[in-house]
Tab-separated table of C-alpha atoms in Angstrom:
chain	number	residue	atom	x	y	z
A	1	MET	CA	7.059	-26.085	12.958
A	2	THR	CA	5.038	-23.035	14.028
A	3	GLY	CA	1.255	-22.825	13.619
A	4	PRO	CA	1.219	-20.354	10.665
A	5	VAL	CA	3.897	-22.345	8.830
A	6	LEU	CA	2.052	-25.632	9.352
A	7	LEU	CA	-1.250	-24.103	8.220
A	8	ASN	CA	0.256	-22.749	4.996
A	9	VAL	CA	1.923	-26.080	4.240
A	10	LEU	CA	-1.412	-27.825	4.718
A	11	LEU	CA	-3.137	-25.309	2.425
A	12	LEU	CA	-0.577	-25.860	-0.317
A	13	ALA	CA	-0.946	-29.639	0.053
A	14	LEU	CA	-4.724	-29.255	-0.186
A	15	VAL	CA	-4.466	-27.255	-3.418
A	16	ALA	CA	-2.071	-29.815	-4.900
A	17	LEU	CA	-4.391	-32.691	-3.938
A	18	ALA	CA	-7.371	-30.973	-5.526
A	19	CYS	CA	-5.444	-30.393	-8.753
A	20	VAL	CA	-4.336	-34.051	-8.915
A	21	TRP	CA	-7.899	-35.138	-8.260
A	22	LEU	CA	-9.203	-33.072	-11.172
A	23	VAL	CA	-6.493	-34.203	-13.587
A	24	THR	CA	-7.013	-37.889	-12.853
A	25	GLU	CA	-10.822	-37.682	-12.810
A	26	PRO	CA	-11.286	-39.126	-16.352
A	27	LEU	CA	-9.406	-42.268	-15.291
A	28	ARG	CA	-11.667	-42.728	-12.273
A	29	THR	CA	-15.006	-41.802	-13.837
A	30	ARG	CA	-14.915	-43.584	-17.232
A	31	THR	CA	-18.409	-43.920	-18.779
A	32	PRO	CA	-19.638	-47.559	-18.505
A	33	ASP	CA	-20.267	-49.551	-21.720
A	34	ASP	CA	-23.766	-49.155	-23.309
A	35	PRO	CA	-24.938	-52.457	-24.929
A	36	ASP	CA	-27.863	-50.647	-26.580
A	37	ALA	CA	-25.673	-47.994	-28.172
A	38	PRO	CA	-25.952	-49.318	-31.789
A	39	GLU	CA	-29.765	-49.543	-31.648
A	40	ARG	CA	-29.989	-46.181	-29.900
A	41	ALA	CA	-27.872	-44.614	-32.637
A	42	ARG	CA	-29.928	-46.254	-35.430
A	43	LEU	CA	-33.272	-45.115	-33.996
A	44	GLY	CA	-31.931	-41.628	-33.338
A	45	ALA	CA	-30.716	-41.311	-36.924
A	46	GLU	CA	-34.076	-42.616	-38.216
A	47	ARG	CA	-35.970	-40.097	-36.109
A	48	ASP	CA	-33.807	-37.200	-37.293
A	49	ARG	CA	-34.166	-38.237	-40.944
A	50	LEU	CA	-37.969	-38.467	-40.700
A	51	TYR	CA	-38.190	-35.095	-38.972
A	52	ALA	CA	-36.126	-33.574	-41.779
A	53	GLU	CA	-38.422	-35.063	-44.419
A	54	LEU	CA	-41.529	-33.789	-42.611
A	55	ALA	CA	-40.033	-30.298	-42.426
A	56	ALA	CA	-39.374	-30.223	-46.171
A	57	LEU	CA	-42.546	-32.138	-47.204
A	58	THR	CA	-44.389	-30.902	-50.301
A	59	ASP	CA	-46.645	-33.937	-50.875
A	60	GLU	CA	-49.187	-33.960	-48.046
A	61	ALA	CA	-50.315	-37.445	-49.037
A	62	ARG	CA	-47.041	-38.830	-47.531
A	63	ARG	CA	-47.396	-37.022	-44.145
A	64	PRO	CA	-49.406	-39.748	-42.318
A	65	ASP	CA	-46.869	-42.430	-43.198
A	66	LEU	CA	-43.871	-40.295	-42.206
A	67	GLU	CA	-45.493	-39.299	-38.915
A	68	ARG	CA	-46.317	-42.954	-38.156
A	69	ARG	CA	-42.740	-44.048	-38.801
A	70	ALA	CA	-41.365	-41.132	-36.737
A	71	ALA	CA	-43.660	-42.114	-33.850
A	72	LEU	CA	-42.409	-45.699	-34.074
A	73	ALA	CA	-38.799	-44.472	-33.897
A	74	LEU	CA	-39.599	-42.343	-30.839
A	75	ARG	CA	-41.409	-45.252	-29.216
A	76	GLY	CA	-38.406	-47.477	-29.853
A	77	LEU	CA	-36.043	-44.943	-28.255
A	78	ASP	CA	-38.321	-44.633	-25.243
A	79	ALA	CA	-38.406	-48.414	-24.847
A	80	LEU	CA	-34.623	-48.624	-24.524
A	81	PRO	CA	-33.123	-48.360	-21.009
A	82	PRO	CA	-31.453	-45.001	-20.219
A	83	ALA	CA	-27.884	-44.653	-21.412
A	84	PRO	CA	-25.320	-44.988	-18.578
A	85	ARG	CA	-23.862	-41.632	-17.454
A	86	ALA	CA	-20.535	-40.752	-15.861
A	87	ARG	CA	-20.836	-39.722	-12.219
A	88	ARG	CA	-20.344	-35.982	-11.745
A	89	GLY	CA	-20.120	-35.905	-7.946
A	90	THR	CA	-16.352	-36.366	-7.946
A	91	ARG	CA	-15.741	-33.394	-10.204
A	92	THR	CA	-18.114	-31.187	-8.209
A	93	LEU	CA	-16.409	-32.116	-4.954
A	94	ALA	CA	-12.957	-31.526	-6.427
A	95	LEU	CA	-13.968	-28.123	-7.778
A	96	ALA	CA	-15.461	-27.163	-4.408
A	97	LEU	CA	-12.278	-28.323	-2.671
A	98	LEU	CA	-10.096	-26.365	-5.070
A	99	GLY	CA	-12.205	-23.220	-4.631
A	100	GLY	CA	-12.117	-23.528	-0.848
A	101	ALA	CA	-8.369	-24.078	-0.809
A	102	ALA	CA	-7.839	-21.088	-3.091
A	103	LEU	CA	-9.963	-18.926	-0.791
A	104	LEU	CA	-8.082	-20.063	2.304
A	105	THR	CA	-4.767	-19.480	0.563
A	106	ALA	CA	-5.827	-15.950	-0.382
A	107	VAL	CA	-6.824	-15.256	3.210
A	108	GLY	CA	-3.571	-16.726	4.441
A	109	ALA	CA	-1.611	-14.542	2.037
A	110	VAL	CA	-2.728	-11.421	3.887
A	111	THR	CA	-2.739	-12.882	7.405
A	112	PHE	CA	-0.618	-15.911	8.142
A	113	VAL	CA	2.004	-15.619	5.387
A	114	PRO	CA	3.263	-12.191	6.534
A	115	ARG	CA	3.593	-13.543	10.078
A	116	TRP	CA	5.421	-16.585	8.728
A	117	GLN	CA	7.837	-14.351	6.840
A	118	LEU	CA	8.420	-12.156	9.899
A	119	ALA	CA	8.999	-15.248	12.017
A	120	SER	CA	12.037	-16.080	9.866
A	121	LEU	CA	13.646	-12.694	10.664
A	122	THR	CA	15.512	-11.564	13.745
A	123	THR	CA	13.666	-9.392	16.242
A	124	ASP	CA	15.351	-6.232	14.918
A	125	GLU	CA	14.766	-7.160	11.276
A	126	ALA	CA	11.099	-7.906	11.921
A	127	ALA	CA	10.693	-4.589	13.739
A	128	ASN	CA	12.287	-2.766	10.789
A	129	VAL	CA	9.942	-4.441	8.309
A	130	GLN	CA	6.900	-3.588	10.406
A	131	ALA	CA	8.086	-0.007	10.795
A	132	ALA	CA	8.506	0.326	7.019
A	133	LEU	CA	4.986	-0.998	6.447
A	134	LYS	CA	3.573	1.652	8.789
A	135	LEU	CA	5.395	4.561	7.130
A	136	PRO	CA	2.731	5.661	4.579
A	137	ALA	CA	-0.035	5.784	7.178
A	138	LEU	CA	2.122	7.562	9.768
A	139	LYS	CA	3.328	10.094	7.208
A	140	ALA	CA	-0.241	10.835	6.103
A	141	GLN	CA	-1.387	11.188	9.714
A	142	ALA	CA	1.435	13.600	10.584
A	143	GLN	CA	0.865	15.755	7.514
A	144	ARG	CA	-2.858	15.794	8.175
A	145	SER	CA	-2.736	16.648	11.891
A	146	GLY	CA	0.471	18.707	12.055
A	147	ARG	CA	0.996	17.559	15.654
A	148	ALA	CA	4.443	17.040	17.159
A	149	GLU	CA	3.620	13.557	18.490
A	150	ASP	CA	2.519	12.410	15.045
A	151	TYR	CA	5.721	13.721	13.457
A	152	LEU	CA	7.680	11.878	16.164
A	153	ALA	CA	5.841	8.626	15.436
A	154	TRP	CA	6.583	9.028	11.716
A	155	GLY	CA	10.207	9.906	12.423
A	156	LYS	CA	10.699	6.920	14.709
A	157	ALA	CA	9.255	4.485	12.155
A	158	ALA	CA	11.395	6.011	9.388
A	159	PHE	CA	14.552	5.944	11.546
A	160	ASP	CA	13.969	2.357	12.665
A	161	SER	CA	13.417	1.216	9.065
A	162	ASN	CA	16.514	3.087	7.806
A	163	THR	CA	14.391	5.424	5.681
A	164	PHE	CA	16.586	8.325	6.719
A	165	ASP	CA	15.327	10.978	4.312
A	166	GLN	CA	11.841	10.671	5.794
A	167	ALA	CA	13.300	10.579	9.311
A	168	VAL	CA	15.049	13.913	8.719
A	169	THR	CA	11.836	15.488	7.431
A	170	ALA	CA	9.695	14.123	10.244
A	171	TYR	CA	12.086	14.977	13.072
A	172	GLY	CA	12.747	18.407	11.566
A	173	ASN	CA	9.025	19.191	11.653
A	174	ALA	CA	8.779	17.847	15.198
A	175	LEU	CA	11.553	20.222	16.328
A	176	LYS	CA	9.774	23.174	14.756
A	177	LEU	CA	6.882	22.427	17.085
A	178	ASP	CA	8.990	21.412	20.104
A	179	PRO	CA	12.662	22.575	19.904
A	180	ARG	CA	13.529	20.690	23.124
A	181	GLN	CA	12.443	17.237	21.994
A	182	PRO	CA	15.396	14.917	22.965
A	183	GLU	CA	14.737	12.078	20.535
A	184	ALA	CA	14.422	14.402	17.559
A	185	LEU	CA	17.568	16.315	18.576
A	186	ARG	CA	19.853	13.333	19.048
A	187	ARG	CA	18.590	11.401	16.033
A	188	LEU	CA	18.827	14.379	13.701
A	189	GLY	CA	22.327	14.922	15.047
A	190	ILE	CA	23.487	11.369	14.402
A	191	LEU	CA	21.895	11.392	10.939
A	192	LEU	CA	23.772	14.584	10.127
A	193	LEU	CA	27.016	13.193	11.555
A	194	THR	CA	26.778	9.974	9.548
A	195	ARG	CA	25.442	11.550	6.363
A	196	GLY	CA	28.754	10.947	4.652
A	197	GLU	CA	28.372	7.195	5.148
A	198	GLN	CA	24.923	7.345	3.604
A	199	THR	CA	25.728	9.606	0.644
A	200	GLY	CA	29.446	9.038	0.139
A	201	GLN	CA	30.140	12.754	0.647
A	202	ALA	CA	32.424	13.951	3.429
A	203	ILE	CA	30.734	16.007	6.136
A	204	GLY	CA	31.971	19.570	6.553
A	205	ALA	CA	33.368	20.931	9.821
A	206	GLU	CA	30.371	23.211	10.321
A	207	ASP	CA	27.889	20.368	9.881
A	208	ALA	CA	29.951	18.167	12.194
A	209	GLN	CA	29.854	20.810	14.925
A	210	ARG	CA	26.116	21.277	14.427
A	211	ALA	CA	25.589	17.516	14.680
A	212	ALA	CA	27.628	17.378	17.892
A	213	LEU	CA	25.594	20.217	19.378
A	214	LEU	CA	22.303	18.487	18.556
A	215	ILE	CA	23.460	15.216	20.122
A	216	ARG	CA	24.874	16.881	23.242
A	217	THR	CA	21.693	18.902	23.721
A	218	GLY	CA	19.558	15.798	23.366
A	219	ALA	CA	21.703	13.994	25.962
A	220	GLN	CA	21.503	16.925	28.379
A	221	LEU	CA	17.712	17.057	28.080
A	222	ALA	CA	17.278	13.295	28.591
A	223	PRO	CA	20.367	11.972	30.421
A	224	GLN	CA	18.502	8.901	31.714
A	225	GLU	CA	17.499	7.650	28.269
A	226	PRO	CA	19.964	4.941	27.119
A	227	GLU	CA	19.938	6.112	23.507
A	228	SER	CA	21.040	9.596	24.595
A	229	GLN	CA	24.243	8.174	26.084
A	230	LEU	CA	24.720	5.710	23.236
A	231	LEU	CA	24.614	8.340	20.495
A	232	LEU	CA	26.640	10.759	22.600
A	233	GLY	CA	29.328	8.110	22.989
A	234	PHE	CA	29.430	7.446	19.258
A	235	ALA	CA	29.661	11.162	18.506
A	236	LEU	CA	32.435	11.794	21.036
A	237	ALA	CA	34.420	8.869	19.650
A	238	ARG	CA	34.142	10.436	16.198
A	239	PHE	CA	35.757	13.604	17.546
A	240	GLY	CA	38.553	11.680	19.278
A	241	GLU	CA	37.289	12.325	22.808
A	242	ASP	CA	37.886	8.715	23.829
A	243	GLN	CA	37.678	9.104	27.595
A	244	ALA	CA	34.397	11.027	27.467
A	245	ALA	CA	33.050	8.648	24.835
A	246	LEU	CA	33.867	5.626	26.994
A	247	ALA	CA	32.171	7.246	29.992
A	248	ALA	CA	29.007	7.888	27.952
A	249	LEU	CA	28.952	4.349	26.577
A	250	GLU	CA	29.512	2.857	30.026
A	251	ARG	CA	26.620	4.986	31.212
A	252	TYR	CA	24.542	3.565	28.360
A	253	ARG	CA	25.404	0.033	29.497
A	254	THR	CA	24.377	0.916	33.048
A	255	LEU	CA	21.034	2.313	31.890
A	256	ASP	CA	20.418	-0.632	29.557
A	257	PRO	CA	22.315	-3.718	30.821
A	258	LYS	CA	20.977	-5.776	27.908
A	259	GLY	CA	22.112	-3.270	25.284
A	260	ARG	CA	24.884	-4.640	23.064
A	261	ASP	CA	25.041	-1.893	20.416
A	262	ALA	CA	28.249	-0.353	21.787
A	263	ASP	CA	30.255	-3.461	22.675
A	264	GLU	CA	32.727	-3.251	19.794
A	265	LEU	CA	33.309	0.479	20.230
A	266	ILE	CA	33.756	0.111	23.987
A	267	THR	CA	36.374	-2.579	23.415
A	268	ALA	CA	38.168	-0.415	20.848
A	269	LEU	CA	38.141	2.623	23.149
A	270	ARG	CA	39.461	0.628	26.074
A	271	ALA	CA	42.240	-0.749	23.934
A	272	ARG	CA	43.213	2.753	22.759
A	273	LEU	CA	43.123	4.142	26.287
A	274	ASN	CA	45.124	1.306	27.834
A	275	THR	CA	47.953	0.815	25.358
A	276	SER	CA	50.652	1.732	27.896
A	277	ASP	CA	49.836	-0.908	30.532
A	278	PRO	CA	49.661	-4.606	29.514
A	279	GLY	CA	47.522	-5.398	32.569
A	280	LEU	CA	45.008	-2.708	31.663
A	281	ARG	CA	44.928	-4.024	28.098
A	282	VAL	CA	43.989	-7.491	29.360
A	283	TYR	CA	41.451	-6.010	31.761
A	284	ALA	CA	39.870	-3.867	29.023
A	285	ALA	CA	39.544	-6.824	26.668
A	286	SER	CA	38.293	-9.435	29.140
A	287	CYS	CA	36.970	-7.897	32.365
A	288	ALA	CA	35.738	-4.332	31.915
A	289	SER	CA	32.437	-5.258	30.253
A	290	CYS	CA	31.254	-6.811	33.551
A	291	HIS	CA	33.301	-5.105	36.269
A	292	GLY	CA	33.336	-1.540	34.890
A	293	PRO	CA	36.083	0.405	33.075
A	294	ALA	CA	38.024	1.025	36.304
A	295	GLY	CA	37.047	-2.049	38.331
A	296	GLY	CA	34.306	-0.277	40.253
A	297	GLY	CA	31.639	-2.812	39.344
A	298	GLY	CA	28.862	-3.130	36.812
A	299	VAL	CA	27.134	-6.351	35.902
A	300	GLY	CA	29.775	-8.012	38.063
A	301	PRO	CA	30.967	-6.924	41.535
A	302	SER	CA	33.528	-4.226	42.289
A	303	LEU	CA	37.067	-5.549	42.062
A	304	ARG	CA	38.383	-2.637	44.071
A	305	GLU	CA	36.458	-3.848	47.102
A	306	SER	CA	37.615	-7.446	46.689
A	307	THR	CA	39.524	-9.055	49.587
A	308	LEU	CA	40.704	-12.074	47.595
A	309	THR	CA	44.390	-12.916	47.705
A	310	ARG	CA	46.502	-12.974	44.555
A	311	ALA	CA	46.324	-16.769	44.485
A	312	ALA	CA	42.547	-16.744	44.887
A	313	LEU	CA	42.171	-14.110	42.161
A	314	SER	CA	44.330	-16.197	39.853
A	315	GLN	CA	42.196	-19.277	40.490
A	316	VAL	CA	38.924	-17.446	39.808
A	317	ILE	CA	40.319	-15.908	36.618
A	318	THR	CA	41.648	-19.159	35.168
A	319	GLN	CA	38.951	-21.527	36.399
A	320	GLY	CA	35.893	-19.275	36.707
A	321	LYS	CA	33.357	-19.178	39.531
A	322	GLY	CA	29.558	-18.859	39.489
A	323	ALA	CA	28.589	-16.507	36.652
A	324	MET	CA	32.234	-15.590	36.129
A	325	PRO	CA	33.602	-17.329	32.991
A	326	ALA	CA	37.057	-18.933	33.009
A	327	TYR	CA	40.021	-17.502	31.081
A	328	PRO	CA	42.422	-20.464	30.981
A	329	ASP	CA	44.164	-19.273	27.801
A	330	LEU	CA	45.802	-16.190	29.321
A	331	LYS	CA	49.548	-16.268	28.975
A	332	PRO	CA	51.497	-16.250	32.253
A	333	ALA	CA	52.761	-12.723	31.558
A	334	GLU	CA	49.226	-11.482	30.787
A	335	LEU	CA	47.825	-13.090	33.935
A	336	ALA	CA	50.610	-11.631	36.058
A	337	ALA	CA	50.053	-8.141	34.620
A	338	LEU	CA	46.296	-8.396	35.237
A	339	LEU	CA	46.836	-9.528	38.832
A	340	ASN	CA	49.176	-6.568	39.385
A	341	VAL	CA	46.403	-4.206	38.265
A	342	LEU	CA	43.797	-5.859	40.509
A	343	GLU	CA	46.087	-5.826	43.539
A	344	GLY	CA	46.902	-2.188	42.895
A	345	TRP	CA	43.207	-1.314	42.899
A	346	GLN	CA	42.728	-3.213	46.160
A	347	ARG	CA	45.487	-1.186	47.799
A	348	GLU	CA	44.059	2.090	46.490
A	349	ASP	CA	40.674	1.411	48.111
A	350	GLN	CA	41.949	0.178	51.486
C-alpha cells in the first residue's frame, strides 16, 4: 500500500473512531448516583417558593419570617455535599479528535487524494488527467500573452487530453505566429485527417489533401522527431501508400525504440505487403519488429549478415537464444519458408 493510500485510510479510520467515541459517550460517562438528591430537591423547592412569596409580598410584617426561612433553606443547601457531575473530558477530547481528523481529511482531499487517484491510472491516463487540469490556466496564459510558445503549451495539453477543439484553436494561433512550427503542423494535420472519426462526418478530398500536406511539411521540418514519422506513417497508410507508410513507421521505431504506438499498423502493413510469399508473411508477423522490415537489423542484429547455417537458424528460431524468443509453434511449412527467405538474404549480401 502506497504512502498516500495508507494515510487516507488512517484518516478515515480516525474519523470513524471519533464518531463511535462520541456516540457511545453516554454509556461511558453516566452520572453517578446522588444520595442527597431528595433533600437537595426539597430544599431547592422550598427556597424557590419563599423567594416567590417575598417577591409578591404585600404584608411587610411577614417579611422577617420569610427571609429567615429562606436563609435556612439556603444554609441547608450549602451544607449538602456538591452533586456528582459527569466528566466532560472525554467529550472534549473526542470533539477535538473529530475536528482534527476533519481538518486532515480536508487537507488530504486537495493533496494526497488526487495523487492516490492518479496512482490508480496508467502513465498515459495520469498524464491526460494532469493535462486536462492545466488547460484553463494554459488557455488564459496564451490568450493573455499572445506568444507562440504559450499557444503551443496550450495546444499540447489540449491534444494530450483529447480536448481536440481547443487543440485546433491553440495550434492554429501558434501557426499564425510561426508557420513553420513542426508540432503544430503535424498535429493540426492529423486532427483534420481524423475529424470524421471525431464528428462522424466523412472528410472531403480537399481537406484530406490539406491534412496530408500539413503532416508531410511537419515531417520535413523535423525528420528526427519520432512523432513526425509516426503521424506521417499513419497518414500515408490512410492514402494506401503502404510501402512509404511502413518506411516512416520503421523510422519512428528507430528514433523511439520504446514506442509501441504503431505496432498494430506495422504488422498490418507487413501482412499486406507480403501476401505473395509465405516466408515473408511469417517474417513480417514474427521477426520484422526486431530485425527490421527487410532483415537489415533493428533492435536485433542484421539477418542478412548472419553466417549461421540453415540448421543453426532453425534451432535458434524454434528454441530461442539470449534475448531472442523461441517460436516452437511454427508449422514445418512455415519454418521452411522462413528459412528460405533468410538463406536468400544471406546469399544476396555475400
